[in-house]
Short mmCIF file of C-alpha atoms in Angstrom, two decimals:
data_model
loop_
_atom_site.label_atom_id
_atom_site.label_comp_id
_atom_site.label_asym_id
_atom_site.label_seq_id
_atom_site.Cartn_x
_atom_site.Cartn_y
_atom_site.Cartn_z
CA MET S 1 -120.54 6.50 41.10
CA GLY S 2 -119.52 3.40 40.22
CA THR S 3 -116.78 0.79 40.26
CA SER S 4 -113.41 0.32 38.37
CA VAL S 5 -111.02 -1.91 37.82
CA PHE S 6 -107.13 -0.74 37.87
CA SER S 7 -104.07 -2.38 36.77
CA GLY S 8 -100.63 -2.16 38.58
CA ALA S 9 -99.63 -3.13 42.07
CA PHE S 10 -100.35 -0.23 44.64
CA GLY S 11 -101.71 0.55 47.79
CA ALA S 12 -104.44 2.90 48.83
CA ARG S 13 -102.86 5.98 47.21
CA ALA S 14 -102.94 5.88 43.47
CA ASP S 15 -102.88 8.26 40.58
CA ALA S 16 -104.53 7.58 36.98
CA ALA S 17 -103.40 10.06 33.98
CA GLY S 18 -103.14 13.22 36.72
CA ALA S 19 -106.33 12.10 38.74
CA GLY S 20 -105.72 11.25 42.38
CA ILE S 21 -107.48 8.43 43.52
CA LEU S 22 -108.21 6.43 46.66
CA ALA S 23 -108.60 2.73 46.09
CA TYR S 24 -109.85 0.51 48.85
CA ASP S 25 -109.06 -3.38 49.26
CA ASP S 26 -112.37 -5.08 48.31
CA GLY S 27 -112.02 -8.40 50.07
CA ALA S 28 -111.20 -6.53 53.26
CA SER S 29 -114.12 -4.26 52.81
CA ARG S 30 -116.51 -6.84 51.93
CA ALA S 31 -115.64 -9.04 54.89
CA LEU S 32 -116.21 -5.48 57.24
CA ARG S 33 -119.45 -5.22 55.53
CA THR S 34 -120.59 -8.92 56.18
CA ALA S 35 -119.54 -8.34 59.70
CA SER S 36 -121.09 -4.99 60.24
CA LEU S 37 -124.56 -6.78 59.19
CA ALA S 38 -124.34 -9.99 60.81
CA SER S 39 -127.17 -10.50 63.30
CA ASP S 40 -125.30 -13.12 65.63
CA PRO S 41 -121.74 -13.25 66.99
CA VAL S 42 -121.01 -16.20 65.17
CA HIS S 43 -121.46 -14.79 61.82
CA GLN S 44 -119.76 -11.07 63.01
CA GLY S 45 -116.62 -12.85 64.23
CA ALA S 46 -116.40 -14.74 61.12
CA GLY S 47 -116.65 -11.56 59.04
CA LEU S 48 -113.92 -9.97 61.40
CA ALA S 49 -111.57 -12.45 60.83
CA ALA S 50 -111.98 -12.79 57.15
CA ALA S 51 -111.52 -9.17 57.14
CA SER S 52 -108.41 -9.33 59.28
CA ALA S 53 -106.99 -12.18 57.10
CA TYR S 54 -107.38 -10.15 54.21
CA ALA S 55 -105.22 -7.20 55.95
CA SER S 56 -102.46 -9.67 56.55
CA VAL S 57 -101.55 -10.20 53.25
CA ALA S 58 -100.11 -7.77 50.74
CA THR S 59 -102.87 -5.85 48.75
CA ARG S 60 -102.73 -6.13 45.18
CA GLY S 61 -99.13 -6.83 45.09
CA ALA S 62 -97.88 -3.50 46.95
CA ALA S 63 -95.31 -3.67 49.75
CA SER S 64 -96.94 -4.53 52.89
CA SER S 65 -95.55 -1.30 54.24
CA ALA S 66 -98.28 0.60 51.73
CA PRO S 67 -101.01 2.22 53.42
CA LEU S 68 -104.28 0.22 53.18
CA LEU S 69 -107.55 1.71 52.83
CA VAL S 70 -111.04 -0.37 53.62
CA VAL S 71 -114.58 1.23 53.51
CA VAL S 72 -117.63 0.05 55.53
CA ASP S 73 -120.30 1.03 53.06
CA ARG S 74 -124.01 2.22 53.69
CA ALA S 75 -126.53 -0.34 54.04
CA THR S 76 -130.04 -0.88 55.82
CA GLY S 77 -131.19 -3.00 58.53
CA ARG S 78 -127.58 -2.70 60.22
CA SER S 79 -127.59 -2.51 63.83
CA ALA S 80 -125.29 0.30 65.61
CA THR S 81 -123.66 -2.73 67.49
CA GLY S 82 -122.45 -4.20 64.32
CA LEU S 83 -121.46 -1.14 62.53
CA ARG S 84 -119.32 -0.22 65.77
CA ALA S 85 -117.76 -3.36 65.76
CA ALA S 86 -116.89 -2.97 61.97
CA ILE S 87 -115.33 0.22 62.69
CA ALA S 88 -113.25 -1.15 65.74
CA ALA S 89 -112.09 -3.83 63.60
CA ALA S 90 -110.95 -1.38 60.72
CA SER S 91 -109.21 0.72 62.91
CA SER S 92 -106.93 -2.24 64.27
CA LEU S 93 -106.71 -4.77 61.31
CA ALA S 94 -103.55 -7.08 61.93
CA GLY S 95 -100.24 -5.93 60.98
CA ARG S 96 -101.49 -2.91 60.17
CA THR S 97 -101.20 0.93 61.81
CA ALA S 98 -104.24 3.25 61.65
CA TRP S 99 -103.77 6.29 59.25
CA ASP S 100 -105.87 9.47 59.31
CA LEU S 101 -106.88 10.72 56.28
CA ASP S 102 -104.30 13.52 55.57
CA ALA S 103 -101.55 11.09 55.96
CA LEU S 104 -103.35 8.99 53.74
CA LEU S 105 -103.49 11.66 51.06
CA ALA S 106 -99.95 12.81 51.63
CA ALA S 107 -98.66 9.11 51.00
CA SER S 108 -96.78 8.46 47.76
CA ALA S 109 -99.23 7.59 44.66
CA THR S 110 -98.30 4.73 42.67
CA ALA S 111 -99.32 5.36 38.70
CA VAL S 112 -102.33 2.80 37.77
CA SER S 113 -104.10 2.65 34.68
CA VAL S 114 -108.29 2.06 34.22
CA THR S 115 -108.71 -0.92 32.81
CA GLY S 116 -112.68 -1.44 32.88
CA GLY S 117 -115.67 -0.46 34.92
CA ASP S 118 -118.93 0.74 34.42
CA ALA S 119 -119.80 3.22 31.72
CA ALA S 120 -120.75 6.48 33.67
CA ASP S 121 -124.27 6.87 34.02
CA PRO S 122 -125.46 10.50 32.38
CA THR S 123 -128.47 10.67 34.84
CA ARG S 124 -126.26 10.30 37.90
CA VAL S 125 -123.34 12.46 36.50
CA ASP S 126 -126.12 15.09 36.07
CA ALA S 127 -127.46 14.53 39.49
CA LEU S 128 -123.97 14.68 40.88
CA HIS S 129 -123.13 18.13 39.51
CA ASP S 130 -126.61 19.31 40.56
CA LEU S 131 -126.42 17.88 44.06
CA LEU S 132 -122.72 19.79 44.24
CA ASP S 133 -124.19 23.02 43.28
CA GLN S 134 -126.80 22.93 45.74
CA GLU S 135 -124.20 21.99 48.40
CA ASN S 136 -122.28 25.18 47.37
CA ARG S 137 -125.31 27.42 47.34
CA VAL S 138 -126.07 26.01 50.87
CA ALA S 139 -122.77 26.47 52.07
CA ALA S 140 -122.68 30.07 50.91
CA PHE S 141 -126.25 30.56 52.36
CA ALA S 142 -124.91 29.38 56.02
CA THR S 143 -122.94 32.32 56.56
CA VAL S 144 -125.97 34.17 58.19
CA LEU S 145 -125.18 31.76 61.06
CA ALA S 146 -122.56 32.07 63.81
CA ASP S 147 -121.84 28.30 63.47
CA PRO S 148 -122.49 27.28 59.54
CA THR S 149 -121.95 23.84 60.03
CA LEU S 150 -125.49 23.67 61.37
CA LEU S 151 -126.66 23.71 57.91
CA THR S 152 -123.63 22.43 56.19
CA ALA S 153 -123.03 19.36 58.43
CA PRO S 154 -126.18 17.39 57.84
CA ASP S 155 -126.77 18.65 54.25
CA ARG S 156 -122.98 17.22 53.27
CA ALA S 157 -124.46 13.74 55.10
CA GLU S 158 -127.30 13.62 53.37
CA LEU S 159 -125.34 14.32 50.14
CA LEU S 160 -122.99 11.82 50.80
CA GLN S 161 -126.08 9.44 51.09
CA LEU S 162 -127.18 10.23 48.04
CA LEU S 163 -124.06 9.37 46.25
CA GLY S 164 -124.25 5.71 47.32
CA ASN S 165 -124.30 3.08 44.67
CA VAL S 166 -127.23 1.28 46.70
CA TRP S 167 -129.30 3.81 44.65
CA ARG S 168 -128.34 2.08 41.15
CA ALA S 169 -130.46 -0.65 41.75
CA ALA S 170 -133.58 1.43 42.37
CA PRO S 171 -133.56 4.46 39.70
CA ASP S 172 -137.50 5.63 40.60
CA GLN S 173 -136.57 6.01 44.58
CA PHE S 174 -133.17 7.49 43.53
CA ALA S 175 -135.13 10.52 41.25
CA SER S 176 -137.93 10.62 44.13
CA ALA S 177 -134.98 10.86 46.64
CA LEU S 178 -133.20 13.57 44.58
CA SER S 179 -136.64 15.78 44.32
CA ASP S 180 -137.11 15.62 47.82
CA HIS S 181 -133.46 17.01 48.56
CA ARG S 182 -133.87 19.60 45.74
CA ASP S 183 -137.06 20.74 47.65
CA ALA S 184 -135.53 20.69 50.81
CA THR S 185 -132.97 22.92 49.74
CA SER S 186 -134.80 25.24 48.08
CA THR S 187 -136.91 25.65 51.55
CA THR S 188 -133.62 26.27 53.37
CA LEU S 189 -132.58 28.75 50.80
CA GLY S 190 -135.85 30.45 51.03
CA SER S 191 -136.23 30.47 54.79
CA VAL S 192 -134.61 34.24 55.31
CA ALA S 193 -136.02 36.89 53.29
CA ILE S 194 -137.28 40.35 53.24
CA VAL S 195 -141.35 40.15 53.80
CA PRO S 196 -142.50 42.10 50.65
CA PRO S 197 -143.62 45.38 51.26
CA SER S 198 -146.82 47.24 49.95
CA ASP S 199 -146.13 50.56 48.23
CA ILE S 200 -145.23 53.40 50.26
CA THR S 201 -146.20 57.22 50.40
CA LEU S 202 -143.58 59.49 51.89
CA LEU S 203 -145.47 62.33 53.52
CA ALA S 204 -142.45 64.21 54.93
CA SER S 205 -139.27 65.32 53.50
CA SER S 206 -137.41 63.01 55.81
CA ALA S 207 -138.80 59.75 57.78
CA PRO S 208 -137.39 56.39 58.56
CA LEU S 209 -139.03 53.47 56.34
CA THR S 210 -140.01 50.47 58.31
CA PHE S 211 -139.63 46.73 56.48
CA SER S 212 -139.94 43.32 58.06
CA VAL S 213 -137.54 40.56 57.97
CA ARG S 214 -138.51 36.95 58.49
CA ASN S 215 -136.29 34.14 59.81
CA ASP S 216 -137.77 30.28 59.83
CA LEU S 217 -134.57 28.78 60.81
CA PRO S 218 -134.39 27.28 64.07
CA TRP S 219 -131.30 29.57 64.77
CA PRO S 220 -130.80 33.13 64.91
CA VAL S 221 -129.07 35.27 62.16
CA THR S 222 -127.29 38.04 61.49
CA LEU S 223 -127.92 40.28 58.45
CA THR S 224 -127.21 43.18 56.67
CA LEU S 225 -129.82 45.23 54.37
CA THR S 226 -129.05 47.43 52.08
CA ALA S 227 -130.92 49.89 50.25
CA ALA S 228 -130.44 51.41 46.95
CA PRO S 229 -132.66 54.24 45.42
CA ASN S 230 -133.34 53.92 41.61
CA ASP S 231 -133.13 57.80 41.03
CA PRO S 232 -131.82 60.87 42.88
CA ARG S 233 -135.00 61.97 44.24
CA LEU S 234 -134.39 59.78 47.55
CA ILE S 235 -131.42 59.80 49.84
CA VAL S 236 -131.13 56.85 51.91
CA GLN S 237 -129.09 55.05 54.48
CA LYS S 238 -127.68 52.26 52.58
CA THR S 239 -127.13 49.57 55.12
CA ALA S 240 -128.65 48.56 58.19
CA ASP S 241 -127.86 45.74 60.53
CA VAL S 242 -130.11 43.17 61.22
CA SER S 243 -130.41 40.48 63.83
CA VAL S 244 -133.46 38.05 63.61
CA GLY S 245 -134.16 35.20 66.35
CA ALA S 246 -134.90 31.88 65.80
CA ALA S 247 -137.99 31.19 63.92
CA GLN S 248 -138.95 34.93 64.31
CA SER S 249 -139.49 38.26 62.25
CA THR S 250 -138.42 41.58 63.27
CA ARG S 251 -138.68 44.99 61.75
CA VAL S 252 -135.64 47.29 60.52
CA GLN S 253 -135.87 50.88 59.64
CA VAL S 254 -134.17 52.65 56.71
CA PRO S 255 -134.27 56.64 57.15
CA VAL S 256 -134.89 58.30 53.97
CA GLN S 257 -134.96 62.01 52.81
CA ALA S 258 -136.72 63.55 49.67
CA ARG S 259 -134.83 65.87 47.51
CA VAL S 260 -138.16 66.85 45.73
CA GLY S 261 -141.79 67.71 46.83
CA SER S 262 -143.32 65.48 45.18
CA GLY S 263 -142.93 62.55 42.40
CA GLU S 264 -142.34 58.37 42.02
CA SER S 265 -139.56 56.67 42.93
CA THR S 266 -138.52 53.04 44.00
CA LEU S 267 -136.21 51.39 46.40
CA ASP S 268 -134.30 47.97 45.88
CA LEU S 269 -133.76 46.02 49.59
CA GLN S 270 -131.33 43.46 49.67
CA LEU S 271 -130.26 41.15 52.25
CA ARG S 272 -126.51 40.04 52.80
CA SER S 273 -124.68 37.75 55.25
CA SER S 274 -121.68 39.01 57.10
CA ALA S 275 -119.30 37.20 54.25
CA GLY S 276 -121.32 39.69 51.96
CA VAL S 277 -123.10 36.70 50.07
CA GLU S 278 -126.70 37.99 49.01
CA ILE S 279 -129.87 36.29 50.90
CA GLY S 280 -132.95 36.01 49.50
CA ALA S 281 -134.35 37.91 46.40
CA ARG S 282 -134.04 41.48 45.84
CA VAL S 283 -137.28 43.20 46.64
CA ARG S 284 -138.18 46.40 44.71
CA VAL S 285 -140.77 48.84 46.46
CA ALA S 286 -142.43 51.75 44.90
CA VAL S 287 -142.25 54.97 46.93
CA SER S 288 -144.50 58.09 46.16
CA VAL S 289 -143.13 61.35 47.66
CA ARG S 290 -145.52 63.41 48.95
CA ALA S 291 -143.23 65.84 50.83
CA GLU S 292 -145.10 69.21 49.87
CA TRP S 293 -148.40 67.83 51.76
CA GLU S 294 -145.88 67.90 55.16
CA SER S 295 -146.24 71.91 54.39
CA VAL S 296 -149.76 71.84 53.56
CA GLY S 297 -150.39 69.76 56.71
CA ILE S 298 -148.73 72.28 58.66
CA THR S 299 -150.51 75.36 57.40
CA VAL S 300 -153.89 73.59 57.49
CA MET S 301 -152.95 72.66 61.49
CA SER S 302 -151.94 76.27 61.71
CA VAL S 303 -155.20 77.55 60.75
CA LEU S 304 -156.88 75.27 62.86
CA ILE S 305 -155.49 75.96 65.98
CA GLY S 306 -155.35 79.81 65.13
CA ALA S 307 -159.08 79.53 64.49
CA MET S 308 -160.00 77.46 67.79
CA LEU S 309 -157.85 80.15 69.55
CA VAL S 310 -160.15 83.10 68.11
CA LEU S 311 -163.27 81.24 68.81
CA GLY S 312 -161.99 80.57 72.38
CA VAL S 313 -161.34 84.35 72.74
CA VAL S 314 -164.81 85.48 71.10
CA ARG S 315 -166.79 83.07 73.43
CA THR S 316 -165.02 84.45 76.29
CA VAL S 317 -165.64 88.23 75.76
CA ARG S 318 -169.22 87.04 75.34
CA LYS S 319 -169.53 85.66 78.61
CA MET S 320 -168.00 88.34 80.51
CA ARG S 321 -170.28 91.09 78.29
CA ARG S 322 -173.27 88.79 79.56
CA ARG S 323 -172.04 88.80 83.26
CA ARG S 324 -171.77 92.67 83.07
CA THR S 325 -175.10 93.12 81.64
CA ALA S 326 -176.69 90.95 84.01
CA THR S 327 -174.77 92.59 87.21
CA ALA S 328 -175.69 96.10 85.96
CA ALA S 329 -179.62 95.00 85.78
CA ALA S 330 -179.45 93.56 89.16
CA ALA S 331 -178.09 96.82 90.28
CA GLN S 332 -181.09 98.98 88.74
CA THR S 333 -183.91 97.04 89.97
CA PRO S 334 -185.36 98.98 93.27
CA ARG S 335 -186.01 97.05 96.28
CA THR S 336 -189.44 96.35 98.10
CA GLU S 337 -189.81 96.10 101.93
CA ASP S 338 -192.55 94.11 103.51
CA VAL S 339 -194.84 96.24 105.81
CA ASP S 340 -197.08 94.62 108.72
CA GLY S 341 -200.57 95.19 108.98
#
């Protein structure tokens, strides 16, 4: 968040009152930055030569075998070619062997004391805490994906960008960037959720209730839907697995059984990732149980069907009677014969 001055002779690994420190060489790092920003080969070569010269001498009075840390900080207007040349030079400085981060962290730490530096800006400290909290929330949310790094890697890169000291000269732009990042985090965390359902009327003693889950992410997600009734009137299947494709919505059914014929109840729905992390807000849906209507409906249908059968029989009997009457009348009518002349 700022720069500090340390007293004592040490390499890249130091310790200040129990706090582990990685300290970079300012001279070599500034030279590498100059080289990375150079627009022509001459100035670029000069910067790289200066970085090599800084690395060839003992740093801060430490032994030449002590690890040396150099950095190429963020900057605008830098070409990919310039950055590539600076990184290549940093990996092969004169008289130095490249170390990986694990080896650097395992190196012996030299005790140092902080003797100066910029006072901590409360606004930036609060921003750091907020950014780290957002990062933790995104990391927990990312467990809905088969590969969480699809979300966590770009989020981490943006967080590191926001921690750059370049923002110290532009506080208004920094505040705007923080707001944009916060909005983007909120959008990400709200991209998978239960679609709020309308109130449900349960007309049978048992039936599946259907709910919708949306996924606005460009990757498929795997979740578990948990359902919990708020009173013993309903017996529900507690969990249901849900798989939602990229930028899609899907429906999931939860079997429900009513213990009473009539009453009002509620059902709490919650999505969870495979790691058990709660995803989205808890949704409460009102359920009106009218299970006796099922019996009433069956009775009404039975009566209607019976009535239709009776009407059918009556019509058939009437038709048969009319036919018999017509046949008998035709048989009793006398025949007449035509006589010539």
